[in-house]
């Protein structure tokens, strides 16, 4: 069976790496992919939101399943596009339709969904330019810090957490009146600040049943000690030691089950991943956000721990018999450390030669922003490579990743040397 993966990051390389292992998969195409996916699959130079081009590729390469990595094609309706097309409608897409993708595409929608279905989350209200003054009054009723969220997709930058009331009021105005995040902030969600430690839980669902995938924690800030600007993620660890079984049971009962049931009640036939961002406040889970895809770099630690055939699970999603599928996870711990271009998450250069990739022994190297130029691998993005290792302890796995990194080099390479700092003794 031939399959197509949409996307080009470390997440998509990890999908490719895992699906190559399935005996049922003949050929994998990745659009547009990176230098890492090119080594083990075939890249097609297509933008994941160019649906007509995707259709041509699917027909030309006799694709029998499409797996969607990033949120943009889902929010733009790639799954709906397939269902509406005579030639594509029987080809399963792993990823929700527009009516499910809106859980990530609109924070206002997802908050309303959570409240409606009794899923624990921070109290909130939404405001637009028309209700700006009410928004300012609402801020006055809250205690600092103030959390302001652009309703729509804002490339991970749409959340502001501010200590001063004046600043919060000014930023609200910037967002709704001056389009600080473009259209994405014409509606703004203001919510209570949640205390606790953050983690993510991933669910794969066929709309009826679900599998809870390993939990993970990512390190979002560029600097050591979780300082500095936000990034897409500088590293990740799975599982999360403070998410013990008692906590995960609560997550399943209070969050996962009501989410799946809520989707059913609302008539949303959801087939794909749900990435649940959670706060653990003294053992009580509260949902920070939903994403309708896997995380990156979380995928680079979650998938290597899954022992079952991922394609078999995807077939379960497509045919709605996921409950019959075998699902097992290794006890080993996975860590990943992201190598980034100097300057990221602000301006950075591309096209730097990457050396040392051929001699990797004890880690898995997932490519993110890489491409091939004159037969050599060069940097092609801010986040360049994720180095994943598996071991019996977090420390051991981290030691392996950092040892591997010692052999990799590109000009202005940067990475955090303290991934997992808060989790090891
Ligand atoms: P989001 O894009 O919703 O994931 O928000 C980005 C980050 O902001 C989250 O990962 C949290 O670290 C933080 N955050 C969002 N909402 C809250 C909240 N209500 N309380 C505390 N931190 C939050
Ligand atoms: N690492 C966070 C995300 O993928 O959204």
mmCIF file of C-alpha atoms in Angstrom, residues 172-402:
data_model
loop_
_atom_site.group_PDB
_atom_site.id
_atom_site.type_symbol
_atom_site.label_atom_id
_atom_site.label_comp_id
_atom_site.label_asym_id
_atom_site.label_seq_id
_atom_site.Cartn_x
_atom_site.Cartn_y
_atom_site.Cartn_z
ATOM 1 C CA UNK A 172 -6.175 43.546 24.250
ATOM 2 C CA UNK A 173 -6.745 46.740 22.315
ATOM 3 C CA UNK A 174 -3.753 46.021 20.049
ATOM 4 C CA UNK A 175 -5.183 42.575 19.335
ATOM 5 C CA UNK A 176 -8.831 43.387 18.619
ATOM 6 C CA UNK A 177 -8.545 46.913 17.221
ATOM 7 C CA UNK A 178 -5.105 46.956 15.588
ATOM 8 C CA UNK A 179 -5.011 43.343 14.427
ATOM 9 C CA UNK A 180 -1.811 42.532 16.305
ATOM 10 C CA UNK A 181 -2.124 38.945 15.042
ATOM 11 C CA UNK A 182 -4.056 39.831 11.903
ATOM 12 C CA UNK A 183 -7.497 38.293 11.592
ATOM 13 C CA UNK A 184 -6.544 35.684 14.178
ATOM 14 C CA UNK A 185 -6.953 38.278 16.936
ATOM 15 C CA UNK A 186 -10.202 39.912 15.878
ATOM 16 C CA UNK A 187 -11.641 37.742 18.647
ATOM 17 C CA UNK A 188 -9.620 37.357 21.854
ATOM 18 C CA UNK A 189 -10.122 34.827 24.627
ATOM 19 C CA UNK A 190 -9.272 36.154 28.073
ATOM 20 C CA UNK A 191 -8.893 33.454 30.668
ATOM 21 C CA UNK A 192 -7.808 32.758 34.202
ATOM 22 C CA UNK A 193 -4.185 31.886 34.745
ATOM 23 C CA UNK A 194 -3.734 28.223 35.622
ATOM 24 C CA UNK A 195 -1.127 27.167 38.172
ATOM 25 C CA UNK A 196 0.713 23.887 37.976
ATOM 26 C CA UNK A 197 3.061 21.922 35.733
ATOM 27 C CA UNK A 198 2.349 21.514 32.041
ATOM 28 C CA UNK A 199 2.328 18.309 30.041
ATOM 29 C CA UNK A 200 0.707 16.920 26.935
ATOM 30 C CA UNK A 201 -1.370 13.826 26.404
ATOM 31 C CA UNK A 202 -2.015 12.495 22.909
ATOM 32 C CA UNK A 203 -5.063 10.571 21.803
ATOM 33 C CA UNK A 204 -5.651 8.708 18.572
ATOM 34 C CA UNK A 205 -9.338 8.236 17.809
ATOM 35 C CA UNK A 206 -11.563 6.755 15.124
ATOM 36 C CA UNK A 207 -14.461 8.840 16.446
ATOM 37 C CA UNK A 208 -15.816 5.972 18.565
ATOM 38 C CA UNK A 209 -12.957 4.496 20.517
ATOM 39 C CA UNK A 210 -9.515 5.833 21.296
ATOM 40 C CA UNK A 211 -5.982 4.932 22.307
ATOM 41 C CA UNK A 212 -4.152 7.132 24.772
ATOM 42 C CA UNK A 213 -0.603 7.521 23.493
ATOM 43 C CA UNK A 214 2.388 8.209 25.755
ATOM 44 C CA UNK A 215 2.463 11.545 27.572
ATOM 45 C CA UNK A 216 5.227 14.072 26.868
ATOM 46 C CA UNK A 217 6.601 17.364 28.071
ATOM 47 C CA UNK A 218 8.211 19.817 25.713
ATOM 48 C CA UNK A 219 10.617 22.659 26.412
ATOM 49 C CA UNK A 220 9.293 25.697 24.590
ATOM 50 C CA UNK A 221 11.684 28.487 25.541
ATOM 51 C CA UNK A 222 14.888 29.135 23.622
ATOM 52 C CA UNK A 223 17.045 29.597 26.700
ATOM 53 C CA UNK A 224 18.265 27.377 29.497
ATOM 54 C CA UNK A 225 16.157 27.339 32.649
ATOM 55 C CA UNK A 226 13.080 27.977 30.463
ATOM 56 C CA UNK A 227 14.114 31.579 29.779
ATOM 57 C CA UNK A 228 13.751 33.756 26.715
ATOM 58 C CA UNK A 229 11.526 33.658 23.674
ATOM 59 C CA UNK A 230 9.012 30.958 22.858
ATOM 60 C CA UNK A 231 9.949 28.495 20.117
ATOM 61 C CA UNK A 232 8.180 25.598 18.439
ATOM 62 C CA UNK A 233 9.921 23.370 20.987
ATOM 63 C CA UNK A 234 13.588 22.814 21.901
ATOM 64 C CA UNK A 235 13.307 19.286 23.264
ATOM 65 C CA UNK A 236 10.913 16.792 24.775
ATOM 66 C CA UNK A 237 10.692 13.885 27.185
ATOM 67 C CA UNK A 238 8.297 10.950 27.316
ATOM 68 C CA UNK A 239 6.806 9.747 29.584
ATOM 69 C CA UNK A 240 6.356 12.616 32.026
ATOM 70 C CA UNK A 241 7.373 11.349 35.486
ATOM 71 C CA UNK A 242 4.926 13.576 37.391
ATOM 72 C CA UNK A 243 2.023 12.192 35.351
ATOM 73 C CA UNK A 244 1.593 9.005 37.338
ATOM 74 C CA UNK A 245 -1.135 6.438 36.732
ATOM 75 C CA UNK A 246 -3.533 8.072 39.201
ATOM 76 C CA UNK A 247 -3.214 11.382 37.341
ATOM 77 C CA UNK A 248 -3.531 9.737 33.922
ATOM 78 C CA UNK A 249 -6.664 7.928 35.095
ATOM 79 C CA UNK A 250 -8.132 11.302 36.018
ATOM 80 C CA UNK A 251 -7.156 12.670 32.608
ATOM 81 C CA UNK A 252 -8.909 9.757 30.925
ATOM 82 C CA UNK A 253 -12.112 10.092 32.986
ATOM 83 C CA UNK A 254 -12.335 13.893 33.205
ATOM 84 C CA UNK A 255 -10.849 14.918 29.860
ATOM 85 C CA UNK A 256 -10.426 12.182 27.251
ATOM 86 C CA UNK A 257 -13.784 10.438 27.614
ATOM 87 C CA UNK A 258 -15.858 13.654 27.740
ATOM 88 C CA UNK A 259 -13.905 14.991 24.757
ATOM 89 C CA UNK A 260 -14.644 11.943 22.581
ATOM 90 C CA UNK A 261 -18.255 11.855 23.775
ATOM 91 C CA UNK A 262 -18.610 15.595 23.261
ATOM 92 C CA UNK A 263 -17.439 15.266 19.659
ATOM 93 C CA UNK A 264 -19.997 12.511 19.110
ATOM 94 C CA UNK A 265 -22.805 14.511 20.741
ATOM 95 C CA UNK A 266 -21.940 17.513 18.584
ATOM 96 C CA UNK A 267 -22.038 15.363 15.448
ATOM 97 C CA UNK A 268 -18.322 15.759 14.738
ATOM 98 C CA UNK A 269 -16.937 12.566 13.168
ATOM 99 C CA UNK A 270 -13.325 12.944 14.294
ATOM 100 C CA UNK A 271 -10.639 10.640 12.894
ATOM 101 C CA UNK A 272 -7.132 11.488 13.900
ATOM 102 C CA UNK A 273 -4.968 12.782 16.702
ATOM 103 C CA UNK A 274 -6.025 15.004 19.566
ATOM 104 C CA UNK A 275 -3.146 16.688 21.363
ATOM 105 C CA UNK A 276 -4.341 17.793 24.778
ATOM 106 C CA UNK A 277 -2.235 20.454 26.482
ATOM 107 C CA UNK A 278 -2.793 20.055 30.219
ATOM 108 C CA UNK A 279 -1.927 21.712 33.469
ATOM 109 C CA UNK A 280 -1.416 19.426 36.446
ATOM 110 C CA UNK A 281 -2.281 21.459 39.531
ATOM 111 C CA UNK A 282 -1.577 19.234 42.523
ATOM 112 C CA UNK A 283 -3.006 16.207 40.734
ATOM 113 C CA UNK A 284 -5.996 17.980 39.190
ATOM 114 C CA UNK A 285 -5.916 18.179 35.374
ATOM 115 C CA UNK A 286 -7.119 21.232 33.504
ATOM 116 C CA UNK A 287 -7.066 21.657 29.719
ATOM 117 C CA UNK A 288 -4.930 24.510 28.399
ATOM 118 C CA UNK A 289 -5.620 23.810 24.744
ATOM 119 C CA UNK A 290 -6.475 21.247 22.117
ATOM 120 C CA UNK A 291 -4.436 20.723 18.990
ATOM 121 C CA UNK A 292 -5.763 18.525 16.214
ATOM 122 C CA UNK A 293 -2.430 16.969 15.296
ATOM 123 C CA UNK A 294 0.639 15.564 16.978
ATOM 124 C CA UNK A 295 3.152 17.911 18.582
ATOM 125 C CA UNK A 296 6.618 18.648 17.323
ATOM 126 C CA UNK A 297 9.048 17.703 18.936
ATOM 127 C CA UNK A 298 6.722 15.555 21.074
ATOM 128 C CA UNK A 299 6.184 13.128 18.183
ATOM 129 C CA UNK A 300 9.922 12.471 18.144
ATOM 130 C CA UNK A 301 9.665 10.984 21.648
ATOM 131 C CA UNK A 302 6.144 9.536 21.521
ATOM 132 C CA UNK A 303 6.331 7.472 18.317
ATOM 133 C CA UNK A 304 9.663 5.739 19.029
ATOM 134 C CA UNK A 305 8.075 4.375 22.235
ATOM 135 C CA UNK A 306 5.111 2.830 20.458
ATOM 136 C CA UNK A 307 5.833 -0.834 19.769
ATOM 137 C CA UNK A 308 2.692 -1.540 17.734
ATOM 138 C CA UNK A 309 2.446 -1.128 13.979
ATOM 139 C CA UNK A 310 1.423 2.508 13.452
ATOM 140 C CA UNK A 311 -0.082 1.790 10.056
ATOM 141 C CA UNK A 312 -2.268 -0.895 11.614
ATOM 142 C CA UNK A 313 -3.523 1.703 14.105
ATOM 143 C CA UNK A 314 -4.212 4.139 11.261
ATOM 144 C CA UNK A 315 -6.206 1.455 9.462
ATOM 145 C CA UNK A 316 -8.196 1.125 12.676
ATOM 146 C CA UNK A 317 -8.893 4.856 12.561
ATOM 147 C CA UNK A 318 -9.915 4.677 8.905
ATOM 148 C CA UNK A 319 -12.201 1.647 9.322
ATOM 149 C CA UNK A 320 -13.439 2.557 12.796
ATOM 150 C CA UNK A 321 -12.188 -0.635 14.380
ATOM 151 C CA UNK A 322 -9.414 0.955 16.416
ATOM 152 C CA UNK A 323 -10.675 -0.873 19.530
ATOM 153 C CA UNK A 324 -9.616 -4.186 17.946
ATOM 154 C CA UNK A 325 -6.060 -3.062 17.388
ATOM 155 C CA UNK A 326 -3.130 -4.123 19.498
ATOM 156 C CA UNK A 327 -1.441 -1.203 21.215
ATOM 157 C CA UNK A 328 1.708 -1.385 23.304
ATOM 158 C CA UNK A 329 4.316 1.066 24.501
ATOM 159 C CA UNK A 330 7.852 0.421 25.726
ATOM 160 C CA UNK A 331 8.760 1.257 29.325
ATOM 161 C CA UNK A 332 11.918 2.893 28.038
ATOM 162 C CA UNK A 333 12.153 6.641 28.361
ATOM 163 C CA UNK A 334 12.691 8.787 25.296
ATOM 164 C CA UNK A 335 14.334 12.186 25.189
ATOM 165 C CA UNK A 336 14.894 14.461 22.249
ATOM 166 C CA UNK A 337 17.080 17.550 21.939
ATOM 167 C CA UNK A 338 16.491 19.990 19.100
ATOM 168 C CA UNK A 339 19.416 21.498 17.220
ATOM 169 C CA UNK A 340 18.470 24.934 15.924
ATOM 170 C CA UNK A 341 19.953 27.595 13.684
ATOM 171 C CA UNK A 342 21.750 30.443 15.478
ATOM 172 C CA UNK A 343 19.333 33.354 15.889
ATOM 173 C CA UNK A 344 16.182 31.212 15.965
ATOM 174 C CA UNK A 345 13.362 31.938 16.897
ATOM 175 C CA UNK A 346 14.258 35.313 15.405
ATOM 176 C CA UNK A 347 16.137 35.794 12.115
ATOM 177 C CA UNK A 348 18.567 33.021 11.135
ATOM 178 C CA UNK A 349 20.496 31.889 8.079
ATOM 179 C CA UNK A 350 19.827 28.784 6.007
ATOM 180 C CA UNK A 351 21.975 26.611 3.759
ATOM 181 C CA UNK A 352 24.620 25.635 6.345
ATOM 182 C CA UNK A 353 26.336 22.340 5.695
ATOM 183 C CA UNK A 354 25.511 19.709 8.353
ATOM 184 C CA UNK A 355 28.253 17.208 9.182
ATOM 185 C CA UNK A 356 28.382 14.085 11.321
ATOM 186 C CA UNK A 357 25.021 12.609 10.364
ATOM 187 C CA UNK A 358 26.425 9.424 8.826
ATOM 188 C CA UNK A 359 28.008 8.014 11.961
ATOM 189 C CA UNK A 360 25.043 8.088 14.357
ATOM 190 C CA UNK A 361 24.970 4.966 16.549
ATOM 191 C CA UNK A 362 22.971 5.206 19.757
ATOM 192 C CA UNK A 363 20.356 7.827 18.883
ATOM 193 C CA UNK A 364 17.747 8.410 16.215
ATOM 194 C CA UNK A 365 18.251 11.562 14.220
ATOM 195 C CA UNK A 366 15.016 13.139 13.014
ATOM 196 C CA UNK A 367 15.397 15.872 10.457
ATOM 197 C CA UNK A 368 13.254 19.013 10.792
ATOM 198 C CA UNK A 369 14.496 22.009 8.781
ATOM 199 C CA UNK A 370 16.911 20.308 6.393
ATOM 200 C CA UNK A 371 17.199 19.912 2.635
ATOM 201 C CA UNK A 372 19.609 18.434 0.129
ATOM 202 C CA UNK A 373 21.820 20.742 -1.895
ATOM 203 C CA UNK A 374 24.519 19.396 -4.210
ATOM 204 C CA UNK A 375 24.123 15.963 -2.637
ATOM 205 C CA UNK A 376 24.792 17.239 0.869
ATOM 206 C CA UNK A 377 22.461 17.896 3.765
ATOM 207 C CA UNK A 378 22.095 21.579 4.622
ATOM 208 C CA UNK A 379 20.003 23.567 7.096
ATOM 209 C CA UNK A 380 16.695 24.839 5.772
ATOM 210 C CA UNK A 381 14.824 26.121 8.828
ATOM 211 C CA UNK A 382 14.999 27.342 12.411
ATOM 212 C CA UNK A 383 14.607 23.957 14.023
ATOM 213 C CA UNK A 384 17.027 21.717 12.150
ATOM 214 C CA UNK A 385 17.427 18.290 13.763
ATOM 215 C CA UNK A 386 15.945 16.427 16.722
ATOM 216 C CA UNK A 387 18.234 13.904 18.387
ATOM 217 C CA UNK A 388 16.185 11.215 20.137
ATOM 218 C CA UNK A 389 17.526 8.521 22.469
ATOM 219 C CA UNK A 390 15.843 5.750 24.428
ATOM 220 C CA UNK A 391 17.091 4.362 27.733
ATOM 221 C CA UNK A 392 15.986 3.132 31.147
ATOM 222 C CA UNK A 393 16.242 6.570 32.749
ATOM 223 C CA UNK A 394 15.851 10.179 31.650
ATOM 224 C CA UNK A 395 19.472 10.917 32.551
ATOM 225 C CA UNK A 396 20.801 7.999 30.522
ATOM 226 C CA UNK A 397 18.715 8.921 27.494
ATOM 227 C CA UNK A 398 19.786 12.571 27.745
ATOM 228 C CA UNK A 399 23.445 11.562 28.067
ATOM 229 C CA UNK A 400 23.089 9.542 24.866
ATOM 230 C CA UNK A 401 21.460 12.416 22.972
ATOM 231 C CA UNK A 402 24.103 14.910 24.106
#
